Amino acid sequence: MRHRHVCTGVAVLAAALIGGTAWAQKGTGEASGMGRRADKPPIVSLSGTVKETKVGPCKLTTGRSSEGAHLIVQTRDRTINLHLGPSAAVADVLKAAPAGQALAVQGFRTDRMPADAYVAKTVTVGDRTFTLRDDRLRPRWAAGRGGGRGQGFGRGPGWRRGYGGCF
């Protein structure tokens, strides 16, 4: 019985620490991802030349990754900050689009984003098209239902059958 109380206390403490981190990553963007919203923003076509690549913390993320990849793109009339996604998930795009590379983008923005910021749905570099989000604007790297945890967090085959664990 004492073991159960200790495990429960540890679980509550871990949830509080992880939960605080997750909320801190929400930033000034939307409260949830675009894939979950019924009203989708319009998709716009942009083209230009990559001026710079930025990889680092993203203030507008709604995802779990704290590090995002951005391309600073010079279009015909302005400079935009193109949000790609987590750097590990978009490494192939970053490799194909170094500074000086021309590209075309299908992207979107919301009213809560700065005027020069867009989120990439597809990026076309030369004859290669990278699809980063599907038609519902759900990122291709997003986990499936349940966050990719299969039967649900902590509820695998040994759930409450004496196979160890705190619960």
PDB file of C-alpha atoms in Angstrom:
ATOM      1  CA  MET A   1       0.000   0.000   0.000  1.00  0.00           C
ATOM      2  CA  ARG A   2       2.817   2.377   0.847  1.00  0.00           C
ATOM      3  CA  HIS A   3       4.410   1.606  -2.541  1.00  0.00           C
ATOM      4  CA  ARG A   4       1.210   2.703  -4.262  1.00  0.00           C
ATOM      5  CA  HIS A   5       1.181   6.063  -2.435  1.00  0.00           C
ATOM      6  CA  VAL A   6       4.809   6.736  -3.318  1.00  0.00           C
ATOM      7  CA  CYS A   7       4.198   5.842  -6.977  1.00  0.00           C
ATOM      8  CA  THR A   8       1.078   8.007  -7.086  1.00  0.00           C
ATOM      9  CA  GLY A   9       2.980  10.939  -5.605  1.00  0.00           C
ATOM     10  CA  VAL A  10       5.777  10.531  -8.134  1.00  0.00           C
ATOM     11  CA  ALA A  11       3.245  10.322 -10.982  1.00  0.00           C
ATOM     12  CA  VAL A  12       1.435  13.481  -9.845  1.00  0.00           C
ATOM     13  CA  LEU A  13       4.728  15.373  -9.556  1.00  0.00           C
ATOM     14  CA  ALA A  14       5.852  14.195 -13.015  1.00  0.00           C
ATOM     15  CA  ALA A  15       2.510  15.179 -14.550  1.00  0.00           C
ATOM     16  CA  ALA A  16       2.746  18.647 -13.008  1.00  0.00           C
ATOM     17  CA  LEU A  17       6.264  19.177 -14.330  1.00  0.00           C
ATOM     18  CA  ILE A  18       5.516  17.826 -17.811  1.00  0.00           C
ATOM     19  CA  GLY A  19       2.194  19.643 -17.998  1.00  0.00           C
ATOM     20  CA  GLY A  20       3.837  22.955 -17.164  1.00  0.00           C
ATOM     21  CA  THR A  21       6.393  22.430 -19.902  1.00  0.00           C
ATOM     22  CA  ALA A  22       3.727  21.540 -22.458  1.00  0.00           C
ATOM     23  CA  TRP A  23       1.722  24.672 -21.712  1.00  0.00           C
ATOM     24  CA  ALA A  24       4.855  26.777 -21.922  1.00  0.00           C
ATOM     25  CA  GLN A  25       5.362  25.587 -25.499  1.00  0.00           C
ATOM     26  CA  LYS A  26       2.000  26.878 -26.685  1.00  0.00           C
ATOM     27  CA  GLY A  27       3.316  30.388 -27.280  1.00  0.00           C
ATOM     28  CA  THR A  28       1.256  33.098 -28.906  1.00  0.00           C
ATOM     29  CA  GLY A  29      -0.123  30.928 -31.697  1.00  0.00           C
ATOM     30  CA  GLU A  30      -3.414  29.066 -31.709  1.00  0.00           C
ATOM     31  CA  ALA A  31      -4.553  27.081 -28.672  1.00  0.00           C
ATOM     32  CA  SER A  32      -4.586  23.886 -30.729  1.00  0.00           C
ATOM     33  CA  GLY A  33      -3.229  22.808 -34.082  1.00  0.00           C
ATOM     34  CA  MET A  34      -4.985  23.608 -37.346  1.00  0.00           C
ATOM     35  CA  GLY A  35      -5.643  19.910 -37.976  1.00  0.00           C
ATOM     36  CA  ARG A  36      -8.184  19.938 -35.134  1.00  0.00           C
ATOM     37  CA  ARG A  37     -10.053  23.051 -36.224  1.00  0.00           C
ATOM     38  CA  ALA A  38     -13.118  22.935 -38.453  1.00  0.00           C
ATOM     39  CA  ASP A  39     -12.531  26.375 -39.962  1.00  0.00           C
ATOM     40  CA  LYS A  40      -9.354  26.259 -42.027  1.00  0.00           C
ATOM     41  CA  PRO A  41      -7.524  29.364 -43.213  1.00  0.00           C
ATOM     42  CA  PRO A  42      -7.143  29.924 -46.949  1.00  0.00           C
ATOM     43  CA  ILE A  43      -4.111  28.396 -48.650  1.00  0.00           C
ATOM     44  CA  VAL A  44      -1.956  30.914 -50.528  1.00  0.00           C
ATOM     45  CA  SER A  45       0.807  30.419 -53.086  1.00  0.00           C
ATOM     46  CA  LEU A  46       4.116  32.184 -52.519  1.00  0.00           C
ATOM     47  CA  SER A  47       7.447  32.031 -54.277  1.00  0.00           C
ATOM     48  CA  GLY A  48      10.829  33.551 -53.631  1.00  0.00           C
ATOM     49  CA  THR A  49      14.426  32.950 -52.658  1.00  0.00           C
ATOM     50  CA  VAL A  50      15.698  31.646 -49.325  1.00  0.00           C
ATOM     51  CA  LYS A  51      17.653  34.376 -47.543  1.00  0.00           C
ATOM     52  CA  GLU A  52      18.341  32.514 -44.320  1.00  0.00           C
ATOM     53  CA  THR A  53      17.556  29.350 -42.368  1.00  0.00           C
ATOM     54  CA  LYS A  54      16.698  29.628 -38.677  1.00  0.00           C
ATOM     55  CA  VAL A  55      16.522  26.653 -36.330  1.00  0.00           C
ATOM     56  CA  GLY A  56      15.641  27.255 -32.707  1.00  0.00           C
ATOM     57  CA  PRO A  57      12.830  27.840 -30.234  1.00  0.00           C
ATOM     58  CA  CYS A  58       9.546  28.780 -31.889  1.00  0.00           C
ATOM     59  CA  LYS A  59       7.158  31.094 -30.034  1.00  0.00           C
ATOM     60  CA  LEU A  60       4.174  30.161 -32.202  1.00  0.00           C
ATOM     61  CA  THR A  61       4.253  26.379 -31.842  1.00  0.00           C
ATOM     62  CA  THR A  62       1.300  24.310 -30.719  1.00  0.00           C
ATOM     63  CA  GLY A  63       3.258  21.071 -30.906  1.00  0.00           C
ATOM     64  CA  ARG A  64       5.517  19.165 -28.554  1.00  0.00           C
ATOM     65  CA  SER A  65       8.799  20.135 -30.159  1.00  0.00           C
ATOM     66  CA  SER A  66      10.528  23.140 -28.671  1.00  0.00           C
ATOM     67  CA  GLU A  67      12.835  23.571 -31.679  1.00  0.00           C
ATOM     68  CA  GLY A  68      11.400  24.662 -34.993  1.00  0.00           C
ATOM     69  CA  ALA A  69      12.816  25.278 -38.459  1.00  0.00           C
ATOM     70  CA  HIS A  70      12.062  28.472 -40.363  1.00  0.00           C
ATOM     71  CA  LEU A  71      13.065  29.748 -43.770  1.00  0.00           C
ATOM     72  CA  ILE A  72      13.353  33.485 -44.231  1.00  0.00           C
ATOM     73  CA  VAL A  73      12.148  33.927 -47.814  1.00  0.00           C
ATOM     74  CA  GLN A  74      12.426  37.030 -49.963  1.00  0.00           C
ATOM     75  CA  THR A  75       9.384  37.227 -52.244  1.00  0.00           C
ATOM     76  CA  ARG A  76       8.960  39.793 -54.987  1.00  0.00           C
ATOM     77  CA  ASP A  77       7.629  42.457 -52.601  1.00  0.00           C
ATOM     78  CA  ARG A  78       8.406  41.403 -49.019  1.00  0.00           C
ATOM     79  CA  THR A  79      10.308  39.108 -46.678  1.00  0.00           C
ATOM     80  CA  ILE A  80       8.378  36.314 -44.950  1.00  0.00           C
ATOM     81  CA  ASN A  81       9.130  33.980 -42.061  1.00  0.00           C
ATOM     82  CA  LEU A  82       8.096  30.525 -43.286  1.00  0.00           C
ATOM     83  CA  HIS A  83       7.402  28.101 -40.442  1.00  0.00           C
ATOM     84  CA  LEU A  84       8.222  24.554 -41.542  1.00  0.00           C
ATOM     85  CA  GLY A  85       7.961  22.423 -38.389  1.00  0.00           C
ATOM     86  CA  PRO A  86      10.253  20.570 -35.979  1.00  0.00           C
ATOM     87  CA  SER A  87      13.793  20.650 -37.325  1.00  0.00           C
ATOM     88  CA  ALA A  88      14.200  16.865 -37.116  1.00  0.00           C
ATOM     89  CA  ALA A  89      11.002  16.306 -39.120  1.00  0.00           C
ATOM     90  CA  VAL A  90      11.878  18.761 -41.907  1.00  0.00           C
ATOM     91  CA  ALA A  91      15.611  18.076 -42.258  1.00  0.00           C
ATOM     92  CA  ASP A  92      15.133  17.022 -45.893  1.00  0.00           C
ATOM     93  CA  VAL A  93      13.549  20.391 -46.737  1.00  0.00           C
ATOM     94  CA  LEU A  94      16.345  22.286 -44.990  1.00  0.00           C
ATOM     95  CA  LYS A  95      18.931  20.317 -46.946  1.00  0.00           C
ATOM     96  CA  ALA A  96      17.183  21.002 -50.281  1.00  0.00           C
ATOM     97  CA  ALA A  97      16.628  24.736 -49.600  1.00  0.00           C
ATOM     98  CA  PRO A  98      19.871  26.449 -48.558  1.00  0.00           C
ATOM     99  CA  ALA A  99      20.329  30.213 -48.744  1.00  0.00           C
ATOM    100  CA  GLY A 100      20.018  31.455 -52.321  1.00  0.00           C
ATOM    101  CA  GLN A 101      17.688  28.629 -53.412  1.00  0.00           C
ATOM    102  CA  ALA A 102      14.473  29.537 -55.243  1.00  0.00           C
ATOM    103  CA  LEU A 103      11.317  27.820 -54.027  1.00  0.00           C
ATOM    104  CA  ALA A 104       7.536  27.847 -54.219  1.00  0.00           C
ATOM    105  CA  VAL A 105       5.267  27.401 -51.216  1.00  0.00           C
ATOM    106  CA  GLN A 106       1.655  26.557 -50.533  1.00  0.00           C
ATOM    107  CA  GLY A 107       0.994  27.918 -47.067  1.00  0.00           C
ATOM    108  CA  PHE A 108      -1.400  29.576 -44.659  1.00  0.00           C
ATOM    109  CA  ARG A 109      -1.490  32.012 -41.812  1.00  0.00           C
ATOM    110  CA  THR A 110      -3.919  32.897 -39.050  1.00  0.00           C
ATOM    111  CA  ASP A 111      -4.958  36.285 -37.706  1.00  0.00           C
ATOM    112  CA  ARG A 112      -2.983  35.633 -34.518  1.00  0.00           C
ATOM    113  CA  MET A 113       0.309  35.324 -36.415  1.00  0.00           C
ATOM    114  CA  PRO A 114       2.486  38.284 -37.373  1.00  0.00           C
ATOM    115  CA  ALA A 115       1.732  39.684 -40.851  1.00  0.00           C
ATOM    116  CA  ASP A 116       4.983  38.338 -42.293  1.00  0.00           C
ATOM    117  CA  ALA A 117       4.618  34.780 -40.915  1.00  0.00           C
ATOM    118  CA  TYR A 118       3.266  31.782 -42.833  1.00  0.00           C
ATOM    119  CA  VAL A 119       3.098  28.055 -42.145  1.00  0.00           C
ATOM    120  CA  ALA A 120       4.172  25.800 -45.023  1.00  0.00           C
ATOM    121  CA  LYS A 121       1.788  23.120 -46.323  1.00  0.00           C
ATOM    122  CA  THR A 122       4.028  22.182 -49.255  1.00  0.00           C
ATOM    123  CA  VAL A 123       7.449  23.397 -50.324  1.00  0.00           C
ATOM    124  CA  THR A 124       8.629  22.917 -53.910  1.00  0.00           C
ATOM    125  CA  VAL A 125      12.339  23.164 -54.651  1.00  0.00           C
ATOM    126  CA  GLY A 126      13.196  22.525 -58.297  1.00  0.00           C
ATOM    127  CA  ASP A 127      11.289  19.384 -59.290  1.00  0.00           C
ATOM    128  CA  ARG A 128      10.876  18.109 -55.694  1.00  0.00           C
ATOM    129  CA  THR A 129       7.756  18.822 -53.670  1.00  0.00           C
ATOM    130  CA  PHE A 130       7.817  18.264 -49.911  1.00  0.00           C
ATOM    131  CA  THR A 131       4.357  17.777 -48.403  1.00  0.00           C
ATOM    132  CA  LEU A 132       4.530  18.903 -44.787  1.00  0.00           C
ATOM    133  CA  ARG A 133       0.804  18.982 -44.001  1.00  0.00           C
ATOM    134  CA  ASP A 134      -2.171  17.130 -45.432  1.00  0.00           C
ATOM    135  CA  ASP A 135      -5.393  18.699 -46.736  1.00  0.00           C
ATOM    136  CA  ARG A 136      -6.675  19.051 -43.160  1.00  0.00           C
ATOM    137  CA  LEU A 137      -3.412  20.907 -42.375  1.00  0.00           C
ATOM    138  CA  ARG A 138      -2.346  18.116 -40.019  1.00  0.00           C
ATOM    139  CA  PRO A 139       1.476  17.805 -39.940  1.00  0.00           C
ATOM    140  CA  ARG A 140       2.848  14.606 -41.471  1.00  0.00           C
ATOM    141  CA  TRP A 141       4.979  14.053 -38.349  1.00  0.00           C
ATOM    142  CA  ALA A 142       2.002  14.241 -35.953  1.00  0.00           C
ATOM    143  CA  ALA A 143       1.275  11.083 -34.010  1.00  0.00           C
ATOM    144  CA  GLY A 144      -2.002   9.294 -34.522  1.00  0.00           C
ATOM    145  CA  ARG A 145      -4.914   9.199 -32.119  1.00  0.00           C
ATOM    146  CA  GLY A 146      -3.727   8.751 -28.552  1.00  0.00           C
ATOM    147  CA  GLY A 147      -0.418  10.478 -29.184  1.00  0.00           C
ATOM    148  CA  GLY A 148       1.173   7.355 -30.628  1.00  0.00           C
ATOM    149  CA  ARG A 149       0.899   5.443 -27.371  1.00  0.00           C
ATOM    150  CA  GLY A 150      -1.030   2.482 -28.766  1.00  0.00           C
ATOM    151  CA  GLN A 151      -3.626   1.332 -26.264  1.00  0.00           C
ATOM    152  CA  GLY A 152      -3.392   4.479 -24.214  1.00  0.00           C
ATOM    153  CA  PHE A 153      -0.748   5.748 -21.866  1.00  0.00           C
ATOM    154  CA  GLY A 154       0.000   3.200 -19.156  1.00  0.00           C
ATOM    155  CA  ARG A 155      -2.724   0.806 -20.299  1.00  0.00           C
ATOM    156  CA  GLY A 156      -0.789  -1.832 -22.162  1.00  0.00           C
ATOM    157  CA  PRO A 157      -1.334  -5.614 -21.886  1.00  0.00           C
ATOM    158  CA  GLY A 158      -0.143  -5.743 -18.261  1.00  0.00           C
ATOM    159  CA  TRP A 159      -2.463  -2.997 -16.976  1.00  0.00           C
ATOM    160  CA  ARG A 160      -3.504  -3.814 -13.383  1.00  0.00           C
ATOM    161  CA  ARG A 161      -2.378  -7.418 -13.659  1.00  0.00           C
ATOM    162  CA  GLY A 162       0.554  -7.332 -11.280  1.00  0.00           C
ATOM    163  CA  TYR A 163       3.199  -6.922 -13.985  1.00  0.00           C
ATOM    164  CA  GLY A 164       4.900  -4.011 -12.239  1.00  0.00           C
ATOM    165  CA  GLY A 165       4.496  -0.297 -12.603  1.00  0.00           C
ATOM    166  CA  CYS A 166       3.150   2.193 -10.127  1.00  0.00           C
ATOM    167  CA  PHE A 167      -0.509   1.865 -10.834  1.00  0.00           C
TER     168      PHE A 167
END
